CSV table of C-alpha atoms and ligand atoms in Angstrom, one decimal:
chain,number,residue,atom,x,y,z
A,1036,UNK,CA,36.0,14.7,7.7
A,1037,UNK,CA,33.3,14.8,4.9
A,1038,UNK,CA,32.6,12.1,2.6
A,1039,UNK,CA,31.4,14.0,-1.1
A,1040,UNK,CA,29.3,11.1,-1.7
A,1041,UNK,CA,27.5,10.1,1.3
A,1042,UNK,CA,24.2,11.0,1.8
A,1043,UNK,CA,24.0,12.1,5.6
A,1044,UNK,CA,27.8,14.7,5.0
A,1045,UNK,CA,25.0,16.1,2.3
A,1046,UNK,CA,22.4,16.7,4.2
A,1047,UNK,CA,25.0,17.9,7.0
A,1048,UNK,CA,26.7,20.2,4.9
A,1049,UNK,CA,23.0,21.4,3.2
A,1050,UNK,CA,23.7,20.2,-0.3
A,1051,UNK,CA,21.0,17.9,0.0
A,1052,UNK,CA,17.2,18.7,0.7
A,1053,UNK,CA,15.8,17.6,4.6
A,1054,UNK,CA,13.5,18.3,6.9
A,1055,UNK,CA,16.1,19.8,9.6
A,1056,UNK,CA,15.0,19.8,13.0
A,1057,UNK,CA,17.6,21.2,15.0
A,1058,UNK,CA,21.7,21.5,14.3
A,1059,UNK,CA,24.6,22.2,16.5
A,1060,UNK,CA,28.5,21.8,16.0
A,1061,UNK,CA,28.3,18.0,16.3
A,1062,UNK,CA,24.8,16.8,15.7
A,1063,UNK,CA,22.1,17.4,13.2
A,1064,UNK,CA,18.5,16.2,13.6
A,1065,UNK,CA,16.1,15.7,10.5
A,1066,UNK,CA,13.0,13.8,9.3
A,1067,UNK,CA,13.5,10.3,8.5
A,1068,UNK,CA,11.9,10.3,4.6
A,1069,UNK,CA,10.9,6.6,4.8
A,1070,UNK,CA,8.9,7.0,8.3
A,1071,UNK,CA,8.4,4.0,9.9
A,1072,UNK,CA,5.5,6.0,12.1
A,1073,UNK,CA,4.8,9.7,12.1
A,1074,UNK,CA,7.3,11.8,13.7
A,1075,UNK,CA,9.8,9.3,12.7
A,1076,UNK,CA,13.9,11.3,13.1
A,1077,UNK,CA,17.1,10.9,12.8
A,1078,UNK,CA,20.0,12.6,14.7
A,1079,UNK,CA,23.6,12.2,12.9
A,1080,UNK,CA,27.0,13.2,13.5
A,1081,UNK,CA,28.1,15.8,11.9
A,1082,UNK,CA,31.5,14.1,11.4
A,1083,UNK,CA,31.6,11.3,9.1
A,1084,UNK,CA,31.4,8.4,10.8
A,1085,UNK,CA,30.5,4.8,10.1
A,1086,UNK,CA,28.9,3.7,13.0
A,1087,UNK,CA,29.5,2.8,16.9
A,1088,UNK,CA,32.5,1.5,16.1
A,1089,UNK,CA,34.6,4.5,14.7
A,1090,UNK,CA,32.4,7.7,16.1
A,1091,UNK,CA,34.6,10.2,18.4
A,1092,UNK,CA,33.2,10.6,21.9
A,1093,UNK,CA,32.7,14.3,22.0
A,1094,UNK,CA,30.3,13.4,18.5
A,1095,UNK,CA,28.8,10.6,20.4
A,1096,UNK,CA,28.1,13.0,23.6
A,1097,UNK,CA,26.6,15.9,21.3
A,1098,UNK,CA,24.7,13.0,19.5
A,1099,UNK,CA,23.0,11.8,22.4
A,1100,UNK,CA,22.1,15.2,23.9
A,1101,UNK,CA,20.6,15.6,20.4
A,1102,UNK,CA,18.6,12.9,21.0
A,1103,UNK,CA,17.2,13.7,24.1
A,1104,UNK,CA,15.7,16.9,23.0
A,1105,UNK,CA,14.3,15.8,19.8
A,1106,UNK,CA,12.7,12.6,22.3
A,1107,UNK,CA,10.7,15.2,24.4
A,1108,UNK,CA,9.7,17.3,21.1
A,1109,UNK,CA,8.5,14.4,19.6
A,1110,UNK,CA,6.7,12.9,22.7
A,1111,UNK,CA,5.2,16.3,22.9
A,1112,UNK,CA,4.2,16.8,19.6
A,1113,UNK,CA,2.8,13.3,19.0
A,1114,UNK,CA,2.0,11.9,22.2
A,1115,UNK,CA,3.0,8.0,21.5
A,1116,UNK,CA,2.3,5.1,23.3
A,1117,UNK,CA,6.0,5.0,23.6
A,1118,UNK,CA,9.5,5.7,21.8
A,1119,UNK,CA,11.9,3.5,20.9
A,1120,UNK,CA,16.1,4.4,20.3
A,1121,UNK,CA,17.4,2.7,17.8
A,1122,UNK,CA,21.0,2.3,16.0
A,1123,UNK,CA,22.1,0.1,13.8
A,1124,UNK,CA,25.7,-1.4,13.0
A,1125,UNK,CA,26.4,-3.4,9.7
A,1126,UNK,CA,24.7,-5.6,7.4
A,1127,UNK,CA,23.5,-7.8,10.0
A,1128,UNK,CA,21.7,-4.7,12.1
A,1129,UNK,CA,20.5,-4.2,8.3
A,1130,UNK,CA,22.2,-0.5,8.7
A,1131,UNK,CA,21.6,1.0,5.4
A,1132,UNK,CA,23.3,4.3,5.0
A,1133,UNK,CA,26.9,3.8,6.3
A,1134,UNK,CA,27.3,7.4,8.5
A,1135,UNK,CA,26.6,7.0,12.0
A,1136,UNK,CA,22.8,8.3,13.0
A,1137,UNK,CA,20.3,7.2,15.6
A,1138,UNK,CA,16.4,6.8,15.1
A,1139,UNK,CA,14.1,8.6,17.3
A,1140,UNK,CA,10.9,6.3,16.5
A,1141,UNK,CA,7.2,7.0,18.3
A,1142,UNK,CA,5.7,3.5,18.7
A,1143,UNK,CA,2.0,2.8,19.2
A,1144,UNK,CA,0.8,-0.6,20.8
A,1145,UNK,CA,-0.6,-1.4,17.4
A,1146,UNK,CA,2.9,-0.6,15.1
A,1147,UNK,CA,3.5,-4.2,14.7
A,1148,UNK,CA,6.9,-3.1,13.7
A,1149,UNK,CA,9.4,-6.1,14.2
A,1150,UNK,CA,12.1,-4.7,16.5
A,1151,UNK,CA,11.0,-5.9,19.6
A,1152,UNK,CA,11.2,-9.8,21.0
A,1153,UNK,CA,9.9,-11.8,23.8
A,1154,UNK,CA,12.1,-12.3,26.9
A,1155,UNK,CA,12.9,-15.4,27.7
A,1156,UNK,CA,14.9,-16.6,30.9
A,1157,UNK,CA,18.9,-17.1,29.5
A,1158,UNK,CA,21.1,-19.9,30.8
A,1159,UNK,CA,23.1,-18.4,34.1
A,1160,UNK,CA,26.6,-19.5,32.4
A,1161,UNK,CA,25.9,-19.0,29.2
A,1162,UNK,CA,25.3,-15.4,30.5
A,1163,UNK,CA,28.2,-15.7,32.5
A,1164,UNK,CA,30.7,-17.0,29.5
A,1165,UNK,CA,29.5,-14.0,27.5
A,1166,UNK,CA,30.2,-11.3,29.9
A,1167,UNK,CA,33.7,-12.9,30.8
A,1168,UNK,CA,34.2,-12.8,26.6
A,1169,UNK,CA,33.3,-8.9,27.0
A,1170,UNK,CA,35.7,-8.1,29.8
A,1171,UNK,CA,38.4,-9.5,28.0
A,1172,UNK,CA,37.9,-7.2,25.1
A,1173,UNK,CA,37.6,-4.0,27.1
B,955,AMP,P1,19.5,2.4,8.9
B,955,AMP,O1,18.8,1.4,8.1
B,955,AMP,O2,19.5,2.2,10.4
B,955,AMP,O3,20.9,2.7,8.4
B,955,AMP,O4,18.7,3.8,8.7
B,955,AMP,C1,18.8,4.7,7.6
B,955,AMP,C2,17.6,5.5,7.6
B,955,AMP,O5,17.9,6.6,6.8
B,955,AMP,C3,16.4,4.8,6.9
B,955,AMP,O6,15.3,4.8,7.9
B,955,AMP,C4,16.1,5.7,5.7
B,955,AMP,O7,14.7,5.9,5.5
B,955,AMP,C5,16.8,7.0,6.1
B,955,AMP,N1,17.2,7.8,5.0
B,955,AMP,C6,17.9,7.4,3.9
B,955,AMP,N2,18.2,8.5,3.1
B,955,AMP,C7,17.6,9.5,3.6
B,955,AMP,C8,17.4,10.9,3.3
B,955,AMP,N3,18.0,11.4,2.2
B,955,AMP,N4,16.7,11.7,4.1
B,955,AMP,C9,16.2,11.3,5.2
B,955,AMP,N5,16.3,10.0,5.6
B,955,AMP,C10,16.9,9.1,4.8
B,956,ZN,ZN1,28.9,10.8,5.8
């Protein structure tokens, strides 16, 4: 399904101007237009999709192969310090445009960019309570 309205089924369907980097049945990759470093992509669903929650798994599948290929080119074209994956569910991820897309996003020791945290030892049951909370809901 394609929402007329949402930005991302735009771009998909090429109503709307991107940098494409690479499309296939399932999956489109493009340049993010607020880069948060250079080289800075998106891969999306072709489906319309909200997020984790409601993409299919053959989208998901063709997503993440996506992913992987624009990963190398990226690491070969800009040769980070490393890459992070990120994706984003709901106001509390701060997820901003509501159709399903992952971030391919070079990183350099120097980014500063506040996504990562410090580890810190968790309590054993706390860990424990969580994980039996998770089961249950599988
Ligand atoms: P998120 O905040 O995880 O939902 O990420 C949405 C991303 O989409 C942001 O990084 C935006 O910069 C990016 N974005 C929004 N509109 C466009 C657009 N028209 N073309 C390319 N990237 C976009
Ligand atoms: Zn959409």
């Amino acid at each position: 399904m394609n929402v007329p309205h949402c930005i991302f089924c735009r771009i998909a369907r090429h109503e709307a101007p991107a940098y494409i980097l690479c499309e296939d049945a399932h999956s489109l990759a493009f340049m993010d237009i607020n880069p948060a470093s250079p080289g800075h992509a998106l891969v999306i669903a072709r489906e319309h999709a909200v997020n984790i929650f409601d993409v299919s798994a053959p989208a998901l599948a063709a997503v993440m192969a996506t992913v992987q290929r624009v990963a190398l080119a990226v690491n070969a074209a800009f040769l980070p310090d490393g890459l992070s994956i990120i994706q984003s569910n709901g106001p509390g991820a701060a997820q901003s445009v509501l159709h399903f897309h992952m971030h391919v996003l070079p990183r350099s020791f120097e980014d500063g960019l506040p996504i990562n945290w410090l580890l810190r030892p968790g309590e054993r049951r706390a860990i424990e309570a969580a994980a039996d909370r998770i089961r249950a809901a599988l």
